[in-house]
mmCIF file of N, CA and C in Angstrom:
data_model
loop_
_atom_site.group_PDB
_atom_site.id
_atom_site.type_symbol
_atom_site.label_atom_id
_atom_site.label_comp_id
_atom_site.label_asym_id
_atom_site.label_seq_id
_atom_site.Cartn_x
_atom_site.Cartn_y
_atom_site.Cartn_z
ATOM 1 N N UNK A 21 144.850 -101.196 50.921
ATOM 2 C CA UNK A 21 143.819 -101.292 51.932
ATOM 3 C C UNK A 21 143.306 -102.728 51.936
ATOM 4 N N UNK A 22 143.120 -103.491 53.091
ATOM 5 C CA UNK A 22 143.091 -104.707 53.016
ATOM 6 C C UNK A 22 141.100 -104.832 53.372
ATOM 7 N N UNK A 23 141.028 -105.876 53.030
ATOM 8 C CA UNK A 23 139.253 -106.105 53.171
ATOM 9 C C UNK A 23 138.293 -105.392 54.156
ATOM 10 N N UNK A 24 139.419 -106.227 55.792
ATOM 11 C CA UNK A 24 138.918 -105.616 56.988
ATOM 12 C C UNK A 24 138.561 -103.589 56.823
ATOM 13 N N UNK A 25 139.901 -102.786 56.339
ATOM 14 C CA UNK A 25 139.774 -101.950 56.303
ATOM 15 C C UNK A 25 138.624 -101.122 55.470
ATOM 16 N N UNK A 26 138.830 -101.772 54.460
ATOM 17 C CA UNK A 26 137.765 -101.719 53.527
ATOM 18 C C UNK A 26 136.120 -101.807 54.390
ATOM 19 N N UNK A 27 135.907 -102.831 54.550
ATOM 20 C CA UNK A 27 134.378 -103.200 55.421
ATOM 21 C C UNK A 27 134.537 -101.746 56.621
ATOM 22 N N UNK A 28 135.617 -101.295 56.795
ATOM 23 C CA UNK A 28 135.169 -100.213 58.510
ATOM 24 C C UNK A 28 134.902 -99.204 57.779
ATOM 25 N N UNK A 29 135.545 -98.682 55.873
ATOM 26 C CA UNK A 29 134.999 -97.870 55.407
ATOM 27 C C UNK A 29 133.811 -97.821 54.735
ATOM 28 N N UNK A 30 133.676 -99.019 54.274
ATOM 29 C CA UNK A 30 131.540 -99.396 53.970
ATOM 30 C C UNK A 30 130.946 -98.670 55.051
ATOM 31 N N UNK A 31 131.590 -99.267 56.332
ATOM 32 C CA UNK A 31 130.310 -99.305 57.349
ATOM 33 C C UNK A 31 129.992 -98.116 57.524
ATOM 34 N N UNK A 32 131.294 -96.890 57.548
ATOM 35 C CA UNK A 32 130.895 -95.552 58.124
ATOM 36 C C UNK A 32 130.136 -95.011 56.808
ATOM 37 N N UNK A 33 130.539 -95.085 55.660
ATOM 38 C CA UNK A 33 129.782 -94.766 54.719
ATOM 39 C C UNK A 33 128.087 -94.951 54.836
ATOM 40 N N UNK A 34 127.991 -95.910 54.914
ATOM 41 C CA UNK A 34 126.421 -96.580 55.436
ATOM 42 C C UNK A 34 125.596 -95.917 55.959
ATOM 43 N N UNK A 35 126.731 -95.833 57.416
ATOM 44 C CA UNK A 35 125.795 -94.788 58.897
ATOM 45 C C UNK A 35 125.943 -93.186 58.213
ATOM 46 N N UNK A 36 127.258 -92.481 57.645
ATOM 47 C CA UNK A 36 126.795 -91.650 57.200
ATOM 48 C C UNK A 36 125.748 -91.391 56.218
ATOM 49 N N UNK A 37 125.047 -92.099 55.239
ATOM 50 C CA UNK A 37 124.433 -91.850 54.483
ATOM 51 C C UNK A 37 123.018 -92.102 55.346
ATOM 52 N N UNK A 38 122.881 -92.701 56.226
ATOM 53 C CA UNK A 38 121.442 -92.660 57.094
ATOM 54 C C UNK A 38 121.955 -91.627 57.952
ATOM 55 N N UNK A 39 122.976 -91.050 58.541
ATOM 56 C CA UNK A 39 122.749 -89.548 59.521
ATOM 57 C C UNK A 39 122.205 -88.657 58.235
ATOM 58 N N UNK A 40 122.783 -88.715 57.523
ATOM 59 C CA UNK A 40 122.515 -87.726 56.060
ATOM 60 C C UNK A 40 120.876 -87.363 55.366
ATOM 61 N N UNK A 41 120.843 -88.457 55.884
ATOM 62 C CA UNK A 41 119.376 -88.630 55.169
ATOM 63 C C UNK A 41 118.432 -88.347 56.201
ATOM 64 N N UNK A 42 118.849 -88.713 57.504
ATOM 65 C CA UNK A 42 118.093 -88.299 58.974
ATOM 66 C C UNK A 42 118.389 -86.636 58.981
ATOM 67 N N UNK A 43 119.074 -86.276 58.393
ATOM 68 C CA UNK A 43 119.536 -84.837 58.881
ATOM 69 C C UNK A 43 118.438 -84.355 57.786
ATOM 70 N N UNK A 44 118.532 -84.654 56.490
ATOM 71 C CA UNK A 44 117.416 -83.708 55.291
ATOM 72 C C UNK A 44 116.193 -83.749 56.138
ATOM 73 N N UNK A 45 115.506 -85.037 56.387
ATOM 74 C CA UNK A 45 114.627 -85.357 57.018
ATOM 75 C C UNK A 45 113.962 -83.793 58.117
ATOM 76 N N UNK A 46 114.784 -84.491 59.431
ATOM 77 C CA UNK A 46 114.795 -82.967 60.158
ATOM 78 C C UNK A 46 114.771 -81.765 59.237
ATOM 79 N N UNK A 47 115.324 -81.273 58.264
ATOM 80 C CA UNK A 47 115.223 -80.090 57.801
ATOM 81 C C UNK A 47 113.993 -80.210 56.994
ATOM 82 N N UNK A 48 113.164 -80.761 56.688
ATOM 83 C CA UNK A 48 112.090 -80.607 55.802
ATOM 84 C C UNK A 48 110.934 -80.807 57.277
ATOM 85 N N UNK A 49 111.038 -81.644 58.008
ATOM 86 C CA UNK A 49 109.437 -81.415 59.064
ATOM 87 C C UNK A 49 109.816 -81.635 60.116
ATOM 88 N N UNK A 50 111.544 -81.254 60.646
ATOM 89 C CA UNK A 50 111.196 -80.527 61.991
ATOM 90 C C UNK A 50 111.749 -82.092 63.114
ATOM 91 N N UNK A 51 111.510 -81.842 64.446
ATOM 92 C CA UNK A 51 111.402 -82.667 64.769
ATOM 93 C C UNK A 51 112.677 -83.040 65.467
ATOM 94 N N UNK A 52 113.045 -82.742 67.167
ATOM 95 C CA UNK A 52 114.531 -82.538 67.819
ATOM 96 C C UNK A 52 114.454 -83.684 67.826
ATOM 97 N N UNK A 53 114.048 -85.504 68.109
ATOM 98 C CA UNK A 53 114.357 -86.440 67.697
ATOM 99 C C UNK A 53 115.119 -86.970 66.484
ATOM 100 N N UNK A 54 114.753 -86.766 65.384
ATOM 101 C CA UNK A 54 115.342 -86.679 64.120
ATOM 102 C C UNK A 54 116.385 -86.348 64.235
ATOM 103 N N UNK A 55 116.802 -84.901 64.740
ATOM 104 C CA UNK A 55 117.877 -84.504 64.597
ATOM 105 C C UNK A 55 119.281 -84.820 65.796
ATOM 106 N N UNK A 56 118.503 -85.405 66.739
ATOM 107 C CA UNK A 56 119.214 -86.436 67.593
ATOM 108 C C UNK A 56 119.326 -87.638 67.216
ATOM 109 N N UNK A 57 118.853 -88.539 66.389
ATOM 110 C CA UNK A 57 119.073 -89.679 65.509
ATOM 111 C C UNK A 57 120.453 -88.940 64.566
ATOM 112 N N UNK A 58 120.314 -88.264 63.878
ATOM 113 C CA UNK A 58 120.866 -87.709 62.926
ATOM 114 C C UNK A 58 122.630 -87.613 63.514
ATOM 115 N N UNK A 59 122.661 -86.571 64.714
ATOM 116 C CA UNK A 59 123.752 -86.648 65.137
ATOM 117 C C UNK A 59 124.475 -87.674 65.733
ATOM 118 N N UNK A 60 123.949 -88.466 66.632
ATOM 119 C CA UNK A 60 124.473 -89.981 66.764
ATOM 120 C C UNK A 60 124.631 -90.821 65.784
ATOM 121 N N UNK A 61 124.012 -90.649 64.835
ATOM 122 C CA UNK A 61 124.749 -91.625 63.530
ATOM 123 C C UNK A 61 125.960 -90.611 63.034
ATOM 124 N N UNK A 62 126.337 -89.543 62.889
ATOM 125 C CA UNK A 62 127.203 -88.838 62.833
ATOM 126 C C UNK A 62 128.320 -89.131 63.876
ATOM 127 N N UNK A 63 128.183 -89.652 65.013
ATOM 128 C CA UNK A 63 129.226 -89.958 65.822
ATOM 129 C C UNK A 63 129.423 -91.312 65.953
ATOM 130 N N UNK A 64 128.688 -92.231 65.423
ATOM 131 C CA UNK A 64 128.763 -93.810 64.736
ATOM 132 C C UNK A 64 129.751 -93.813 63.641
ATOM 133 N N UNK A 65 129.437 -93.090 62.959
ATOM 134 C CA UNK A 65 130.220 -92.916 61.629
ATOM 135 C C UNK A 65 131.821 -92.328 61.718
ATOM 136 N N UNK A 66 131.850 -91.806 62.771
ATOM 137 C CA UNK A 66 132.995 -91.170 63.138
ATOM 138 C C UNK A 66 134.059 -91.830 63.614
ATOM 139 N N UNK A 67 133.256 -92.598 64.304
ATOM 140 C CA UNK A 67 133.738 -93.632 65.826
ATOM 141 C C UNK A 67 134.770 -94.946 64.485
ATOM 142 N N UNK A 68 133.584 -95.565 63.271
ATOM 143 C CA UNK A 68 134.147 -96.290 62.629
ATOM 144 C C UNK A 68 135.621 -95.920 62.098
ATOM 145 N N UNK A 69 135.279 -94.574 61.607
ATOM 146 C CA UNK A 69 136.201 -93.945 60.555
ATOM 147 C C UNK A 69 137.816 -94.014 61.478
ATOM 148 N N UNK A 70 137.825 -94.242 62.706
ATOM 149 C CA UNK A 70 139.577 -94.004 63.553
ATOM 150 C C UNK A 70 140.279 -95.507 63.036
ATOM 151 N N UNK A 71 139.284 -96.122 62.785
ATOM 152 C CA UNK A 71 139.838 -97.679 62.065
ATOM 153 C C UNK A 71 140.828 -97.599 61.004
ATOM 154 N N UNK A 72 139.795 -96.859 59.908
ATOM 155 C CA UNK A 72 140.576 -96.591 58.635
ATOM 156 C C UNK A 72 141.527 -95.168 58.671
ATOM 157 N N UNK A 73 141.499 -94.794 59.427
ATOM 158 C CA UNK A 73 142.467 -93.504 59.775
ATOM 159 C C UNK A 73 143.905 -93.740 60.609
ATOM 160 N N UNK A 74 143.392 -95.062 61.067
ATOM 161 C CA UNK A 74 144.824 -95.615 62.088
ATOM 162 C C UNK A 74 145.502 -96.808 60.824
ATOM 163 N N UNK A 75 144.774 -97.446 59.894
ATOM 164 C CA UNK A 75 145.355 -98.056 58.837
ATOM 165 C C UNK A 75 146.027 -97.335 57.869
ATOM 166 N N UNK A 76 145.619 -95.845 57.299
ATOM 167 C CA UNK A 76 146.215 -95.443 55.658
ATOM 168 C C UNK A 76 146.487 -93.802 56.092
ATOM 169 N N UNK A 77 145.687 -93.559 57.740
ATOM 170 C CA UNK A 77 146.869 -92.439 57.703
ATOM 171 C C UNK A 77 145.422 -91.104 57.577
ATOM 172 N N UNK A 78 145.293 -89.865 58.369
ATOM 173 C CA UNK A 78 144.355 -88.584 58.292
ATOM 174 C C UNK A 78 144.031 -88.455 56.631
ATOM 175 N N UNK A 79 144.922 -88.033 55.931
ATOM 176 C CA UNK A 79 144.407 -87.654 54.739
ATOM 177 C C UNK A 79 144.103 -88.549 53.593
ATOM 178 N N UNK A 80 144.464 -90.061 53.382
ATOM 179 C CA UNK A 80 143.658 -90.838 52.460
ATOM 180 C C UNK A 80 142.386 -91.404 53.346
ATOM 181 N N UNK A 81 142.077 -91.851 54.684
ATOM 182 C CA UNK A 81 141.426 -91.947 54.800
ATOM 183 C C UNK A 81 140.334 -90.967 55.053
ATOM 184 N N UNK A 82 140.489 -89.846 55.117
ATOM 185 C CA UNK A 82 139.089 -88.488 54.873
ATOM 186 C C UNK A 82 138.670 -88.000 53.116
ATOM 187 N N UNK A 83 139.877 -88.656 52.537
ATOM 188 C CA UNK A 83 139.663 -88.395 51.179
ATOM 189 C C UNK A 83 138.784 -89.582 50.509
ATOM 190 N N UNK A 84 139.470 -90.809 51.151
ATOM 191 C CA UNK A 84 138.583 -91.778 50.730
ATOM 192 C C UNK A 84 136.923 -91.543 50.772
ATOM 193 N N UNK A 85 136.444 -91.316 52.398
ATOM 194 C CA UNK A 85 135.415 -91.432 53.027
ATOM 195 C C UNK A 85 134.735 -90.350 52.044
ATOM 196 N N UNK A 86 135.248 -89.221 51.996
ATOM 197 C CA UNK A 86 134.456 -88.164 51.136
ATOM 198 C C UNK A 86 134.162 -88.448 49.803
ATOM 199 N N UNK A 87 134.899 -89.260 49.060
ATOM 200 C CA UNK A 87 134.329 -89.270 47.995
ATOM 201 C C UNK A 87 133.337 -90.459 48.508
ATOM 202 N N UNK A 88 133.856 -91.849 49.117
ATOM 203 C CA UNK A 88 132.537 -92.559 48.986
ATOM 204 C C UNK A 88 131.093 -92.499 49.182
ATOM 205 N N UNK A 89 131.061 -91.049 50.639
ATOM 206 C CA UNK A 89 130.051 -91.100 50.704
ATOM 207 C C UNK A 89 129.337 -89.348 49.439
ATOM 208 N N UNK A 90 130.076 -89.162 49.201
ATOM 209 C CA UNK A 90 129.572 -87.898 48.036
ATOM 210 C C UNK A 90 129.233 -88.946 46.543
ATOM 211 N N UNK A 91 129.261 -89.977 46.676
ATOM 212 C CA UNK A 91 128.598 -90.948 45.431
ATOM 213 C C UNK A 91 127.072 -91.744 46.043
ATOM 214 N N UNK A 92 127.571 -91.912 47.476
ATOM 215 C CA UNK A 92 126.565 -92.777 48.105
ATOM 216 C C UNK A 92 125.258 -91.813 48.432
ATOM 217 N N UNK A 93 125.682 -90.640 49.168
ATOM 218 C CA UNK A 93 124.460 -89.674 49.340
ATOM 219 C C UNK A 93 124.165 -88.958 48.224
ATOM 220 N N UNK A 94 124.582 -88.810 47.435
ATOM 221 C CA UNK A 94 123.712 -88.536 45.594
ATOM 222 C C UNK A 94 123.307 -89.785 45.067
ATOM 223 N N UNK A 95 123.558 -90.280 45.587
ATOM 224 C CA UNK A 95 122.262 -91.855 45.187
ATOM 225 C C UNK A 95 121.022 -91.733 45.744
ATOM 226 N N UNK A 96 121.429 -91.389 47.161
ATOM 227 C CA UNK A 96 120.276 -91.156 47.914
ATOM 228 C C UNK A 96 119.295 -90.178 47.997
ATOM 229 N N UNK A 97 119.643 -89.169 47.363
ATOM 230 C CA UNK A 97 119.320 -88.106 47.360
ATOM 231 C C UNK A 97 118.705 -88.204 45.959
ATOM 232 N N UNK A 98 119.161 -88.965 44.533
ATOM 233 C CA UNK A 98 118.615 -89.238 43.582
ATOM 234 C C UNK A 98 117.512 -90.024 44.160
ATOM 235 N N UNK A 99 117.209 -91.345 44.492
ATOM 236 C CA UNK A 99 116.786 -92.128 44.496
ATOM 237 C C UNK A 99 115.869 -91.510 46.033
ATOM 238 N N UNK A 100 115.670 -91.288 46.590
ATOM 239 C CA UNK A 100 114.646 -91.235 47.961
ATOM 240 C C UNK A 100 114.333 -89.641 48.264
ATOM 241 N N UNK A 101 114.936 -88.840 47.847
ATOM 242 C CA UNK A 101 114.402 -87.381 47.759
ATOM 243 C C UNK A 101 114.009 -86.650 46.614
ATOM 244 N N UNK A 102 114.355 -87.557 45.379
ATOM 245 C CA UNK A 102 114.014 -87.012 44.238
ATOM 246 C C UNK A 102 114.942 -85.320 43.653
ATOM 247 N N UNK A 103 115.672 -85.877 43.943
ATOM 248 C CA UNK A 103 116.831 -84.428 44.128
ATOM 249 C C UNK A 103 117.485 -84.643 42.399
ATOM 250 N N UNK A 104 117.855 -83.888 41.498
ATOM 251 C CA UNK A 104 118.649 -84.026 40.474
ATOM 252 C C UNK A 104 119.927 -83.037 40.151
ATOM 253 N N UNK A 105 121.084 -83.228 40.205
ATOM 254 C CA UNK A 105 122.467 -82.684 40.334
ATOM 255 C C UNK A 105 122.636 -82.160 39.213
ATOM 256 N N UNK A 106 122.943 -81.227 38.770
ATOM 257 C CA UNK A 106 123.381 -80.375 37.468
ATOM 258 C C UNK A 106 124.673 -81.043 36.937
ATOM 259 N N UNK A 107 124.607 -80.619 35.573
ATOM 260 C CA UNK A 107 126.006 -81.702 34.742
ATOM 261 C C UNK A 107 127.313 -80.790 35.443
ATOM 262 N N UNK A 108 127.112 -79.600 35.942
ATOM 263 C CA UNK A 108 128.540 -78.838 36.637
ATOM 264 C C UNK A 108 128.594 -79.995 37.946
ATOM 265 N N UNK A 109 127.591 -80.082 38.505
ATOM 266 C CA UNK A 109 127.949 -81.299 39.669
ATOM 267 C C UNK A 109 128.535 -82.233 39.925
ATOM 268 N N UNK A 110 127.942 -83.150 38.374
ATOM 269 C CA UNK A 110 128.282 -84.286 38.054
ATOM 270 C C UNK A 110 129.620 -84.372 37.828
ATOM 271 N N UNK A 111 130.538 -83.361 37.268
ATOM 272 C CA UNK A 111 131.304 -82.810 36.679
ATOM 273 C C UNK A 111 132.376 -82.918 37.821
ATOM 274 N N UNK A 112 132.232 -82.044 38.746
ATOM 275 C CA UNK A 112 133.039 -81.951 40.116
ATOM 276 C C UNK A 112 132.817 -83.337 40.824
ATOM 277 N N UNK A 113 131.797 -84.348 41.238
ATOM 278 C CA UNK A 113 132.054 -85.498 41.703
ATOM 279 C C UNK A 113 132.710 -86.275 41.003
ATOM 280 N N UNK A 114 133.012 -86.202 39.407
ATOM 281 C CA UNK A 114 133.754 -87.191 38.773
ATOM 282 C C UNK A 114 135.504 -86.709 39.053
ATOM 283 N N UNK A 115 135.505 -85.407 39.027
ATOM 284 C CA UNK A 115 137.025 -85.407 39.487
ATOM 285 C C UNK A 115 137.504 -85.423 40.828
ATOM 286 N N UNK A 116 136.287 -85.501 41.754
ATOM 287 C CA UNK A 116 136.530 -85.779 43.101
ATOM 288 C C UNK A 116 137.044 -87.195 43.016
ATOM 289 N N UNK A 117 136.141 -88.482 42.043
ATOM 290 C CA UNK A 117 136.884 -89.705 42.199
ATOM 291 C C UNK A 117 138.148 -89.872 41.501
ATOM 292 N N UNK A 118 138.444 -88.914 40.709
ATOM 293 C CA UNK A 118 139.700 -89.146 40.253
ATOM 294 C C UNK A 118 140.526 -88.554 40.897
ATOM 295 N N UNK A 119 140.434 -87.608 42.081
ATOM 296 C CA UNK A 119 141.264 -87.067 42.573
ATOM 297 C C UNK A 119 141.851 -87.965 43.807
ATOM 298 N N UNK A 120 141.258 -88.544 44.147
ATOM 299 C CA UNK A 120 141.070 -89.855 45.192
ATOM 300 C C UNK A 120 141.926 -90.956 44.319
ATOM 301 N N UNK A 121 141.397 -91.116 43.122
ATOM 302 C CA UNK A 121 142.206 -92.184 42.567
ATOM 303 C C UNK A 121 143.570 -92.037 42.246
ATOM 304 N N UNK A 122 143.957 -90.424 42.435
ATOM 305 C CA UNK A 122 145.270 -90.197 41.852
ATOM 306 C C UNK A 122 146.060 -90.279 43.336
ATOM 307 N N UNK A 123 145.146 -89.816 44.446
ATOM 308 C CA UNK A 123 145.916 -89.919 45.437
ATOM 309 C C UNK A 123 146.129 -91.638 45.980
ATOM 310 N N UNK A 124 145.153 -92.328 45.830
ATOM 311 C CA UNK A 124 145.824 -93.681 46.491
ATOM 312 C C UNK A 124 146.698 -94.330 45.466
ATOM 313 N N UNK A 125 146.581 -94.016 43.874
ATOM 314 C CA UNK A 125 147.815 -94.538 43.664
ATOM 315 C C UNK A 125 149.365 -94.080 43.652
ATOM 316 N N UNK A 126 148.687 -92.337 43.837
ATOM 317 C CA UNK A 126 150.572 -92.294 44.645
ATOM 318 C C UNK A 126 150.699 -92.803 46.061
ATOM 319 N N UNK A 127 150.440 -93.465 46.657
ATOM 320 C CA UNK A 127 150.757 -94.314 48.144
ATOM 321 C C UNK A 127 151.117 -95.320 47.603
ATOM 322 N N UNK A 128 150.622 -95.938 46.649
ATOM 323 C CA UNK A 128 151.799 -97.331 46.065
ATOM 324 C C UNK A 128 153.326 -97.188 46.002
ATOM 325 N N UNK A 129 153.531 -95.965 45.017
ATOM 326 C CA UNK A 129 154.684 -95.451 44.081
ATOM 327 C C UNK A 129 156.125 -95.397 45.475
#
């Protein structure tokens, strides 16, 4: 994955983690604005993601995106909602990145 590609998967990561966080939002006080913010960053994020999907191909790039943003929105969710993940959690996101890691390095091989 070359830089450019790289930066179109930051970016959707980004916007997903603010639809994400716009979406809890709406679910705690409401509010059909919110949740129209929420879904347009959901289709921002989407819009980026055909970048990295036309570079590495449907399934590393949805595998990628999922784990990055399942590290990025448990940050967020640590850090701005005060949310804390059980060690079974922690547990399943660590082999989510290794499962990711096993898949892009069989695309080298």
């Amino acid at each position: 994955m070359n830089a450019v590609i790289f930066g179109w998967l930051a970016g959707s990561t980004a916007v997903f983690m603010a639809a994400n966080s716009a979406l809890k939002l709406y679910a705690q006080n409401g509010g059909l604005w919110m949740l129209t913010l929420a879904l347009a960053l959901f289709c921002v994020g989407n819009a980026c993601m055909v970048q990295v999907m036309r570079a590495n191909g449907l399934g590393i790039a949805l595998s990628l995106s999922l784990v990055f943003q399942l590290i990025a929105i448990t940050l967020v969710a640590l850090v701005v909602f005060g949310e804390r993940p059980t060690a079974m959690q922690l547990a399943g996101m660590a082999l989510g990145v290794v499962a990711v890691g096993l898949i892009a390095i069989g695309g080298r091989g």
